[in-house]
Coordinates of C-alpha atoms and ligand atoms in Angstrom, one line a residue:
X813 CA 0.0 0.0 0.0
X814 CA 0.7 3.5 0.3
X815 CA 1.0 6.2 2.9
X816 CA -0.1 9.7 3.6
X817 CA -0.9 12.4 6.5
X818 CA -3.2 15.1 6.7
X819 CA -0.7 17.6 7.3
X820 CA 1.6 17.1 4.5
X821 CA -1.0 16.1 1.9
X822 CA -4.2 17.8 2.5
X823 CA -3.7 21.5 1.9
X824 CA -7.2 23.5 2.0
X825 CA -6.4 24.5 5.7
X826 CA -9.4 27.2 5.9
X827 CA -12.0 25.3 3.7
X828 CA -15.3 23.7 5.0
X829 CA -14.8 25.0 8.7
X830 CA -11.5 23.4 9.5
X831 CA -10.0 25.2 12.5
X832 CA -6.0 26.3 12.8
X833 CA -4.2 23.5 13.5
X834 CA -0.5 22.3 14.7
X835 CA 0.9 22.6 10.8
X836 CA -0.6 25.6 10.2
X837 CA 1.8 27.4 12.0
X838 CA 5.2 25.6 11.4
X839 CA 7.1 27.6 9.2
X840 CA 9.5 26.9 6.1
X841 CA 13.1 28.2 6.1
X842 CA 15.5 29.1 9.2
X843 CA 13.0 29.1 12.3
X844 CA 11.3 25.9 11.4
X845 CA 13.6 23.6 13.3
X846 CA 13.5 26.0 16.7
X847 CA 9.8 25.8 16.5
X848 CA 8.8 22.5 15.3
X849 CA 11.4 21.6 18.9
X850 CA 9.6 23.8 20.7
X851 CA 11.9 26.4 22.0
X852 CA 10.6 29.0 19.9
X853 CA 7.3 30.3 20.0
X854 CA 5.5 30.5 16.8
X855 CA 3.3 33.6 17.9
X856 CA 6.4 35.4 17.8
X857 CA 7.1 34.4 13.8
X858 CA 8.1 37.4 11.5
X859 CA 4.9 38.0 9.3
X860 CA 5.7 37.4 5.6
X861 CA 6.8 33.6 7.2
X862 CA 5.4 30.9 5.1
X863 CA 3.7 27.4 5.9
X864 CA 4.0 24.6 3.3
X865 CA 1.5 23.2 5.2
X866 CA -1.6 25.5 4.6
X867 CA -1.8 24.5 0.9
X868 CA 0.8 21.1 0.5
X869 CA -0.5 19.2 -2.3
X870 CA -3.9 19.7 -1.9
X871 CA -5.1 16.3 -1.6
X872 CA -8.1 17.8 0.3
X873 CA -9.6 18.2 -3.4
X874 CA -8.1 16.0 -5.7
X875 CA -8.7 12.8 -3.5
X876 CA -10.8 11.5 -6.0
X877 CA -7.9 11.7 -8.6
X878 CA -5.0 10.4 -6.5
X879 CA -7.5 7.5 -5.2
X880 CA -7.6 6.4 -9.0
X881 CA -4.1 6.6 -8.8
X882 CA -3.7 4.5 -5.7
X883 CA -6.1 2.4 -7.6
X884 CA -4.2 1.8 -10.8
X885 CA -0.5 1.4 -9.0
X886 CA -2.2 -1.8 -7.4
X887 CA -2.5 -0.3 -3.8
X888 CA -4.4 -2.5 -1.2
X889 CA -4.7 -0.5 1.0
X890 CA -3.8 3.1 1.9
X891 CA -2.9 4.6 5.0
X892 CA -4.2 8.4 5.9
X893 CA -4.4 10.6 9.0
X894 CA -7.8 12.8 9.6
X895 CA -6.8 16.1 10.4
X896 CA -8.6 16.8 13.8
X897 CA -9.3 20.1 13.2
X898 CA -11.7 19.3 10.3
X899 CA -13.5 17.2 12.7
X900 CA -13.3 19.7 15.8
X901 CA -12.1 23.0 14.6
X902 CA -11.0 23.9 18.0
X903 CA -11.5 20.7 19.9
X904 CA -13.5 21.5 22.1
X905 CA -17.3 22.0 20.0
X906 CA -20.1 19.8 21.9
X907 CA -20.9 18.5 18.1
X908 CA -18.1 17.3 15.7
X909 CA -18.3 19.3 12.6
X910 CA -20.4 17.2 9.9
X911 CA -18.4 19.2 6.8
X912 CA -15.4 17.2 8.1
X913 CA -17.0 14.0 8.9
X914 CA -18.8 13.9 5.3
X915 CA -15.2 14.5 3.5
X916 CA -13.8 11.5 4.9
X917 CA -16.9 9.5 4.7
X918 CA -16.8 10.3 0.8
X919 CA -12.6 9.5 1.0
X920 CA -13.4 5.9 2.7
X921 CA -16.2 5.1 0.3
X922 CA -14.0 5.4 -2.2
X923 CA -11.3 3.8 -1.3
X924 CA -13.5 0.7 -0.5
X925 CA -15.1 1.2 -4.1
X926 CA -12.3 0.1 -5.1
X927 CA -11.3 -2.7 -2.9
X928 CA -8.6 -0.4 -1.2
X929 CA -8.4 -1.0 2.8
X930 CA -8.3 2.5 4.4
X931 CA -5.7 2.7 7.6
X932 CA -6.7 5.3 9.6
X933 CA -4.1 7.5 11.9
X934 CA -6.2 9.4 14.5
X935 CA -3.3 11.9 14.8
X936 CA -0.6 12.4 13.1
X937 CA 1.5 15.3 14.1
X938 CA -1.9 17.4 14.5
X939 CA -3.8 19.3 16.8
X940 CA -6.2 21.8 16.7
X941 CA -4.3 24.7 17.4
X942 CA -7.1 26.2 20.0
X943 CA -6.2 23.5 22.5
X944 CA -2.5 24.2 22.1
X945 CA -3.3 27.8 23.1
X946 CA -5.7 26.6 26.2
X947 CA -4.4 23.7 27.8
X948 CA -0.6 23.6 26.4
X949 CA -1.6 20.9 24.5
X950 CA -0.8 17.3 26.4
X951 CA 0.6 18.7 29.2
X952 CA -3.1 19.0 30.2
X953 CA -5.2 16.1 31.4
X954 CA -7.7 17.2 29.6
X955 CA -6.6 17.0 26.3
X956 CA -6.9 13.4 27.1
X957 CA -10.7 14.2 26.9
X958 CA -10.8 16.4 23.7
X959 CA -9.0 13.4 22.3
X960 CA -11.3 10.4 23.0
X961 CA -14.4 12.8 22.0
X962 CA -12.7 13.0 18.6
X963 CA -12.4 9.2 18.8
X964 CA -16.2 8.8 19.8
X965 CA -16.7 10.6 16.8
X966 CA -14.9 8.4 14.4
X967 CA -15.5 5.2 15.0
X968 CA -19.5 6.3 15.4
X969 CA -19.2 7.1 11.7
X970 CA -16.4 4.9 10.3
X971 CA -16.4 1.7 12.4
X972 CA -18.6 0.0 10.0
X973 CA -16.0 0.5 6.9
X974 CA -12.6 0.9 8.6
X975 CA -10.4 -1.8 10.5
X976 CA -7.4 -0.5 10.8
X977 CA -6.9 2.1 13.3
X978 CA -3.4 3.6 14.5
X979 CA -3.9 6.0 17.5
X980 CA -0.4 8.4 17.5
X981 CA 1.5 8.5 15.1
X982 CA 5.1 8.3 15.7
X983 CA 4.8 8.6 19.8
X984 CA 8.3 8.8 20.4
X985 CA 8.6 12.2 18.2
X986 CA 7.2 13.8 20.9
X987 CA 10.7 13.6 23.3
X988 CA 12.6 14.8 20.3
X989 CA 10.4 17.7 18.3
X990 CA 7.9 18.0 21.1
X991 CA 6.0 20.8 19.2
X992 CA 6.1 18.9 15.9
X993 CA 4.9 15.6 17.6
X994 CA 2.7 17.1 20.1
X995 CA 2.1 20.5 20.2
X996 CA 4.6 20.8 23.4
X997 CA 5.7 24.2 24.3
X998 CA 9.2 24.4 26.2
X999 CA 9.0 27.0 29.1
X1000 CA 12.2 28.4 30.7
X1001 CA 11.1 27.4 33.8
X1002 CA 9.7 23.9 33.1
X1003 CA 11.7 20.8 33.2
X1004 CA 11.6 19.8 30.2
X1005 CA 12.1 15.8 30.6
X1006 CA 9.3 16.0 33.0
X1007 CA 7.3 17.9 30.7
X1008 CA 7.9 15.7 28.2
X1009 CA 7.2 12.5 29.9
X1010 CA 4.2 13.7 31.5
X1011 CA 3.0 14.8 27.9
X1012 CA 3.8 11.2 27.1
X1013 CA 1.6 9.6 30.2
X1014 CA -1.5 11.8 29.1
X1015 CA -0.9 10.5 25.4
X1016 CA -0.3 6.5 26.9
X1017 CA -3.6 6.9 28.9
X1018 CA -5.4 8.6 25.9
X1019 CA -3.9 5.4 23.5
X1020 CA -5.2 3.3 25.9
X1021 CA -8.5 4.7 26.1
X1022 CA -9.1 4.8 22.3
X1023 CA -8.3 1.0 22.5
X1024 CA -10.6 0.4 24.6
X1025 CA -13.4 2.7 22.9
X1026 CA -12.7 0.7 19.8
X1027 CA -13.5 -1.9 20.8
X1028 CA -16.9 -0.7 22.4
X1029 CA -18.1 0.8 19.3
X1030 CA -16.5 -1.0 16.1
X1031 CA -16.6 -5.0 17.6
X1032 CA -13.7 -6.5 15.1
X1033 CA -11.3 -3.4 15.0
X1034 CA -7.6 -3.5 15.2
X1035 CA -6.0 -0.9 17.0
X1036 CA -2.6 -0.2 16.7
X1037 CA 0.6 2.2 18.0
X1038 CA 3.1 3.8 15.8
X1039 CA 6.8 3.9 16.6
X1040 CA 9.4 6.0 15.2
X1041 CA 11.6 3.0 14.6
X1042 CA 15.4 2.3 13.3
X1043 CA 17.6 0.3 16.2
X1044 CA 20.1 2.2 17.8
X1045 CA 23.7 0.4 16.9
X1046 CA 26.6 0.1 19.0
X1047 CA 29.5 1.7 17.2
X1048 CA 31.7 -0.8 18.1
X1049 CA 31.6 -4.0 20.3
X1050 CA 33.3 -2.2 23.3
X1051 CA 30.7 -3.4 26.1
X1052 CA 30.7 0.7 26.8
X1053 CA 29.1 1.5 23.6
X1054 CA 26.3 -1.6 23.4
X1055 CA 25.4 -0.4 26.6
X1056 CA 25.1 3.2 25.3
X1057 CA 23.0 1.4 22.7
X1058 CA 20.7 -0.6 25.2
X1059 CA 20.1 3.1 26.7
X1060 CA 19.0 4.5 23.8
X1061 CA 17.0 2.1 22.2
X1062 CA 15.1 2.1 25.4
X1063 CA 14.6 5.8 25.1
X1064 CA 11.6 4.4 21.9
X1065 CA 10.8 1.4 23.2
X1066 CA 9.8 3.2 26.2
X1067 CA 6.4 3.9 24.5
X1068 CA 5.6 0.5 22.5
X1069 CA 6.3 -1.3 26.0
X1070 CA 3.7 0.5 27.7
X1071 CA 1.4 0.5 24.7
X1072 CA 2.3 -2.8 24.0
X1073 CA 3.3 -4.7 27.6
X1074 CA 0.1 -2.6 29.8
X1075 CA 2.6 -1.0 32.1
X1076 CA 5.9 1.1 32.6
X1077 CA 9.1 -0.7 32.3
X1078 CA 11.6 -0.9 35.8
X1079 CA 14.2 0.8 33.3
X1080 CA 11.7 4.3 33.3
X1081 CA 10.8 4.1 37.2
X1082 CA 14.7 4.3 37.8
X1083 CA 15.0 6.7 35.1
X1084 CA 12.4 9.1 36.4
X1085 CA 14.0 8.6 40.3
X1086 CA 17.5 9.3 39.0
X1087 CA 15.9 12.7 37.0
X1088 CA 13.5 13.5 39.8
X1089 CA 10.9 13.5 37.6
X1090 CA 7.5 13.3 39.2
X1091 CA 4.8 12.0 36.9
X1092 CA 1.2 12.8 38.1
X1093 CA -1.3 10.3 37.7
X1094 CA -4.8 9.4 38.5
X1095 CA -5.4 6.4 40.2
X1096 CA -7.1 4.3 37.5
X1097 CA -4.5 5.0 34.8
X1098 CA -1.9 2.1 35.1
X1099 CA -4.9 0.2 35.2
X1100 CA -6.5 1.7 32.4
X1101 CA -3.0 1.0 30.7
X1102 CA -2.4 -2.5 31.6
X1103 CA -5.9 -3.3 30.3
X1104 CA -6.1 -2.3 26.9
X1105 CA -3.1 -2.7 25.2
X1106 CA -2.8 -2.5 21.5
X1107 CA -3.5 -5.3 18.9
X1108 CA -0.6 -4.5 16.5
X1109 CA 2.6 -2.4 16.3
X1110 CA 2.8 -0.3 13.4
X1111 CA 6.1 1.8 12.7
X1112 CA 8.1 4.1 10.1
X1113 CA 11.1 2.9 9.2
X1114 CA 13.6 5.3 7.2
X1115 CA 17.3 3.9 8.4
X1116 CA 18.9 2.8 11.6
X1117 CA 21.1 4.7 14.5
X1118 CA 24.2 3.9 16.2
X1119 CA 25.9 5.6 19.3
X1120 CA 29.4 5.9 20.7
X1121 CA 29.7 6.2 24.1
X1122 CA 32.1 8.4 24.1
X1123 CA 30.0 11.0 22.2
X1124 CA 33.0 11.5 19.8
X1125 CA 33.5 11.0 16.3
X1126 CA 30.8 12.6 13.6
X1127 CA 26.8 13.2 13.6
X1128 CA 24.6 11.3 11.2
X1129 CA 21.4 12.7 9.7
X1130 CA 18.5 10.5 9.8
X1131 CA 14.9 10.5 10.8
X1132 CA 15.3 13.4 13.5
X1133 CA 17.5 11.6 15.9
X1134 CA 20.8 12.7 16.7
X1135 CA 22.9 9.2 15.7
X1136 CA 26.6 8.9 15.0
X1137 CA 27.6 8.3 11.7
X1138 CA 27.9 4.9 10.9
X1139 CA 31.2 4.4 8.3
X1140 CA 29.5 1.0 7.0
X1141 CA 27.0 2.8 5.3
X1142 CA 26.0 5.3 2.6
X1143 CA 23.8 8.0 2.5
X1144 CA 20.6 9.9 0.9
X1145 CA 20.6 13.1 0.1
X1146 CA 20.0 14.4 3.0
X1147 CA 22.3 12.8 4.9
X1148 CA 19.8 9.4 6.3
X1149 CA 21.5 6.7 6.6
X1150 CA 20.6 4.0 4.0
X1151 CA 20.3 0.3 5.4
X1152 CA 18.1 -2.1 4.0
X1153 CA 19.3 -4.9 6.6
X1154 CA 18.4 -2.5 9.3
X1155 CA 14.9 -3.0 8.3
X1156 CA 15.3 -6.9 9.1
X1157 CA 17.3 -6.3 12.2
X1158 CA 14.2 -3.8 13.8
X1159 CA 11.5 -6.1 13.0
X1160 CA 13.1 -9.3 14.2
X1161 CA 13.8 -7.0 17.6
X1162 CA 10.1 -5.8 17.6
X1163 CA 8.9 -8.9 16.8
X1164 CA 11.0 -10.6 19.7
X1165 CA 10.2 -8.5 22.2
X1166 CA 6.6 -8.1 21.6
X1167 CA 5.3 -11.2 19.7
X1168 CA 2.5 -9.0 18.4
X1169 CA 1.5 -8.8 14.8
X1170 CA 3.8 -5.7 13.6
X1171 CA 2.8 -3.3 10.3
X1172 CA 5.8 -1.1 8.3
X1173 CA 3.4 1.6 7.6
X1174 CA 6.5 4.2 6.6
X1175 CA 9.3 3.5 4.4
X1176 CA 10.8 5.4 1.3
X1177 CA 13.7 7.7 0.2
X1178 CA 13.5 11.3 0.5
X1179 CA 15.3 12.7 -2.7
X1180 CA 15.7 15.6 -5.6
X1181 CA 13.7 14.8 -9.0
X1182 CA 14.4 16.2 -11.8
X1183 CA 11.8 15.7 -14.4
X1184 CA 12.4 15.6 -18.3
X1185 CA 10.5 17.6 -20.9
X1186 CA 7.2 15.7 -20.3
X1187 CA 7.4 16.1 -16.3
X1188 CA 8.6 12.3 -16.2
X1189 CA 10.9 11.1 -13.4
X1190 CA 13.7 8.1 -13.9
X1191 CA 13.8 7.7 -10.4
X1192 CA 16.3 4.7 -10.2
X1193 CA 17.8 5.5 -6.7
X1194 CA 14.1 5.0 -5.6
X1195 CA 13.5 2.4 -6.7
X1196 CA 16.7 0.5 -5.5
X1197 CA 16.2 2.1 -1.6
X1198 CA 12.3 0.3 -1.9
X1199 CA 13.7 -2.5 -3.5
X1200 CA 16.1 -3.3 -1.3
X1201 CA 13.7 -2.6 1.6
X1202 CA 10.9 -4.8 0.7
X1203 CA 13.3 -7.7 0.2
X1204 CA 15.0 -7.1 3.7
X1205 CA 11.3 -7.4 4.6
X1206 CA 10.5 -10.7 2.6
X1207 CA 13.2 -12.1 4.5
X1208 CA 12.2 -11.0 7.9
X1209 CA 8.4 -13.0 7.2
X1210 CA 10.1 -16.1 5.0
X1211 CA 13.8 -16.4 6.9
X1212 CA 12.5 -15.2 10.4
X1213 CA 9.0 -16.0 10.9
X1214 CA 7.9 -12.2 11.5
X1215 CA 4.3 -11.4 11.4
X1216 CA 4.1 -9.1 9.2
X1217 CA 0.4 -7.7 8.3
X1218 CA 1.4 -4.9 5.8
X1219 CA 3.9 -2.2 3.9
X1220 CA 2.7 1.0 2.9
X1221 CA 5.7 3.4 1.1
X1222 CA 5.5 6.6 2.6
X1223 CA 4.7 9.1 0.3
X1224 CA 3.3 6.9 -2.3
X1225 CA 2.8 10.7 -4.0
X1226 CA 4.8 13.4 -3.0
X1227 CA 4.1 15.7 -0.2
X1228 CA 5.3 18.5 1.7
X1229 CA 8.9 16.8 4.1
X1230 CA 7.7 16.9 7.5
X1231 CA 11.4 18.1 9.0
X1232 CA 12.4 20.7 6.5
X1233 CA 9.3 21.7 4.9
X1234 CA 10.0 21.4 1.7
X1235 CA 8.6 19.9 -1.2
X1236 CA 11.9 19.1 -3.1
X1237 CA 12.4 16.0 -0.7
X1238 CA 10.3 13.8 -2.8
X1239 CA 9.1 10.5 -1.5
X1240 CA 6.4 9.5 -4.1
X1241 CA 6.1 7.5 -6.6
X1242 CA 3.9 9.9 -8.4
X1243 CA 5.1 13.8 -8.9
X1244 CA 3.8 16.6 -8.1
X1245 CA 4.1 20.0 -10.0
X1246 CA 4.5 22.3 -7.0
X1247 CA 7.7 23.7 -5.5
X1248 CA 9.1 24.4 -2.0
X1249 CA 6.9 27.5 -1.7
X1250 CA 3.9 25.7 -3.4
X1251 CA 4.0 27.5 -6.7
X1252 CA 3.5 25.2 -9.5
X1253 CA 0.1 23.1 -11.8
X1254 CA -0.2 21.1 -8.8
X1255 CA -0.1 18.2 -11.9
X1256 CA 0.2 14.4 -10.7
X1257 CA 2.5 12.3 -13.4
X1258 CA 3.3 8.9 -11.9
X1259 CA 7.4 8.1 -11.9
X1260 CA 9.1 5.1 -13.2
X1261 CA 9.1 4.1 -9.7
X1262 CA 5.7 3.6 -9.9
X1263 CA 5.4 0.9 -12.8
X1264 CA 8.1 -0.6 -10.8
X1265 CA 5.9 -0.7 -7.6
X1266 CA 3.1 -1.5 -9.6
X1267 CA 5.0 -4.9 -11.3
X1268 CA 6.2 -5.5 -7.2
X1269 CA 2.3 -5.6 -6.0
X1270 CA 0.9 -7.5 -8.8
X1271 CA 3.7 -10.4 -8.7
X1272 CA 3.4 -9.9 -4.7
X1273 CA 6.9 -9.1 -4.4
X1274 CA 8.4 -12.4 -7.1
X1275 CA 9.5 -9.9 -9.4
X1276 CA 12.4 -9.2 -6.9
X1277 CA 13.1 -12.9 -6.2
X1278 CA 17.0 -13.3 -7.2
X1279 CA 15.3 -16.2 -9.7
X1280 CA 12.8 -13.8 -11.3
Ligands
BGP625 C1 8.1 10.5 9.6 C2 6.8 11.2 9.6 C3 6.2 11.5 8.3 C4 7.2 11.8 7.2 C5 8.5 11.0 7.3 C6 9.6 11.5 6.4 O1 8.8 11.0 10.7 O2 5.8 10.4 10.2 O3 5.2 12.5 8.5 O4 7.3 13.1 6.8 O5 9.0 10.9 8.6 O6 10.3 12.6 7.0 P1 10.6 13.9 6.3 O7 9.3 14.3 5.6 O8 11.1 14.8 7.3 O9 11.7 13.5 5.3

């Protein structure tokens, strides 16, 4: 299948009674990082800044077109976020806002037209920006509230045609772009691991709760969590740095233990007693955790980590997390780490640790196209990164035994980059006419990557065999 968020695809940010949300106000160019982190306040933005964001590829409009698309590359199933804002403009409304509810009722009908299975993400790097401005977003408790009312919602009016629900995605972001992941302002005077964690309990509880609601109102559902995934390496087999790496791995698996497990891992109790981090809780919530853990893990996988204990040596791009650079490997464009074996090596971990059915529901390569005279792309590199991906993936279900339920490529069609904003990081397998500051026909014209993908779907992935 194929992936997409609400945030990076839809556009139309002010049409049919949306409300401001999270994206809206994260800017391209030099401030972005500082705010999507948190440590700079997006109130405070110069006025002619400008959000990718508000208009991205408008896929708000053209999701008939794009789902014929999906249709025709052989897509099973297609993985979307709703943007909660469309649903309750500023999260808080006593009735959710039926302009919202009808678009994705018409997006779902026609996916299943078609035979595609629609994977829902609840919330994928969004919020409506009104409860950002109230409650500091999930630093409050009661943002767990505005959250499960938005759930009620949904699975009232899509539980009957949708399965597949992920609750968060990417969890984890939230300790490293806290703003980007969760709306997460940093005061001077907060702390912000305490912050961040407690942000993290009200999101754990709320997970939980949607679990459990899921199950209440859409009997069959399969709720699921979303990791920002990649294993964390030792950079060498001194027993220093593979225990530098046992410390950061936990620092993800943190959340998928809870989500995954019911309850907080010894590791995190020592961690918050050594920080002095005091998490408040109500008395029902480990309960409420314990009982309604999730029926799959989903995650994006982009490349893997690695860490020296010594902190020396030099910094790696990748997917957000500062990593050191790993000398065994080459890299895209922007600097992520490429590492097709890493794929194999995180879901055999995942699947060890959790035994729980597990879903790749982000992989792809971020990189410059450079269309000919007729806007097509020869997009070799892509297809090599995918390829190699989806056969490091083979081998983890045929060689391993993982269960694996699905793969959707992130960005089947391009989008707006979620880190720099930018449209020139191009992840899909169809092009779009629009440029980093959205200027452009907004045409779609499908890349040689996608008669590849196409050929990879049909021949359910013996096309790639060595023997093929
Ligand atoms: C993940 C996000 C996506 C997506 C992807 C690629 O972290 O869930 O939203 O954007 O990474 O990252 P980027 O767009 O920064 O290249």
């Amino acid at each position: 299948g194929g992936a997409t968020a609400a945030n990076q695809f839809e556009g139309s940010w002010d049409k049919d009674g949306r409300g401001t949300a999270l994206v809206d106000v994260i800017p391209h160019g030099e401030n972005r990082q500082a705010v999507m982190d948190g440590t700079f306040d997006y109130r405070k933005l110069p006025k002619e800044s400008y959000f990718p964001g508000r208009k991205a590829v408008n896929g708000f409009e053209n999701y008939k077109e794009d789902i014929v698309l999906l249709k025709e590359l052989g897509c099973k199933c297609y993985r979307f976020s709703i943007s909660w804002s469309r649903i309750f403009p500023t999260g808080e409304e006593s009735q959710p806002n039926e302009n919202g509810l009808n678009h994705y009722e018409n997006v779902i009908d026609e996916l299943n037209k078609y035979g595609i299975e629609p994977i829902i993400t609840i919330c994928h790097f969004d919020i409506p920006l009104a409860l950002i401005e109230k409650y500091g977003s999930w630093k409050s408790r009661e943002v767990i509230d505005c959250y499960l009312r938005y759930c009620e919602a949904l699975f009232h009016r899509f539980g009957k045609k949708v399965r597949y629900w992920i609750t968060f995605n990417e969890i984890n972001m939230l300790m490293h772009l806290p703003f980007m992941g969760a709306g997460i302002r940093l005061e001077e005077d907060e702390n912000p691991m305490e912050v961040k964690y407690q942000a993290a309990h009200h999101e754990l509880v709320a997970s939980a709760l949607a679990v459990k609601m899921a199950h209440e109102i859409c009997p069959g559902s399969q709720v699921g969590c979303m990791l920002a995934a990649g294993d964390v390496y030792p950079y060498s087999c001194d027993p220093k740095d593979v225990w530098a790496s046992v410390e950061k791995n936990r620092e993800n698996y943190f959340f998928t233990d809870i989500q995954v497990r019911g309850n907080y891992p010894s590791y995190a109790e020592k961690l918050f007693e050594r920080e002095n981090i005091r998490l408040k809780m109500k008395e029902n919530d480990l309960e409420i955790l314990k009982e309604n853990t999730v029926d799959f893990v989903s995650l994006s996988y982009y490349n893997s980590r690695c860490v020296r204990a010594d902190g020396k040596g030099e910094a790696a791009g990748g997917n957000v997390f500062a990593s050191a650079k790993n000398p065994h490997l080459t890299n895209s464009q922007w600097g992520w780490p490429i590492d097709p074996l890493g794929l194999r090596i995180t879901l055999n971990t995942l699947y060890d640790r959790y035994q729980k059915p597990l879903f790749i529901v982000e992989n792809g390569l971020g990189a410059k196209d450079t269309p000919d005279e007729n806007g097509f792309v020869d997009d070799d590199y892509r297809i090599e990164y995918l390829s190699s991906h989806v056969k490091a993936m083979m081998d983890a279900v045929e060689k391993d035994g993982v269960d694996l339920i699905g793969y959707t490529a992130w960005g089947w069609i391009d989008l707006v980059s979620a880190t720099t904003g930018e449209m020139s990081k191009r992840y899909g397998m169809v092009y779009v006419d629009l440029d980093d500051f959205g200027k452009g026909t907004g045409k779609r014209i499908p890349k040689k990557s996608f008669y590849w993908y196409k050929n990879v779907i049909e021949s359910n992935g013996d096309c790639l065999r060595d023997d093929a």
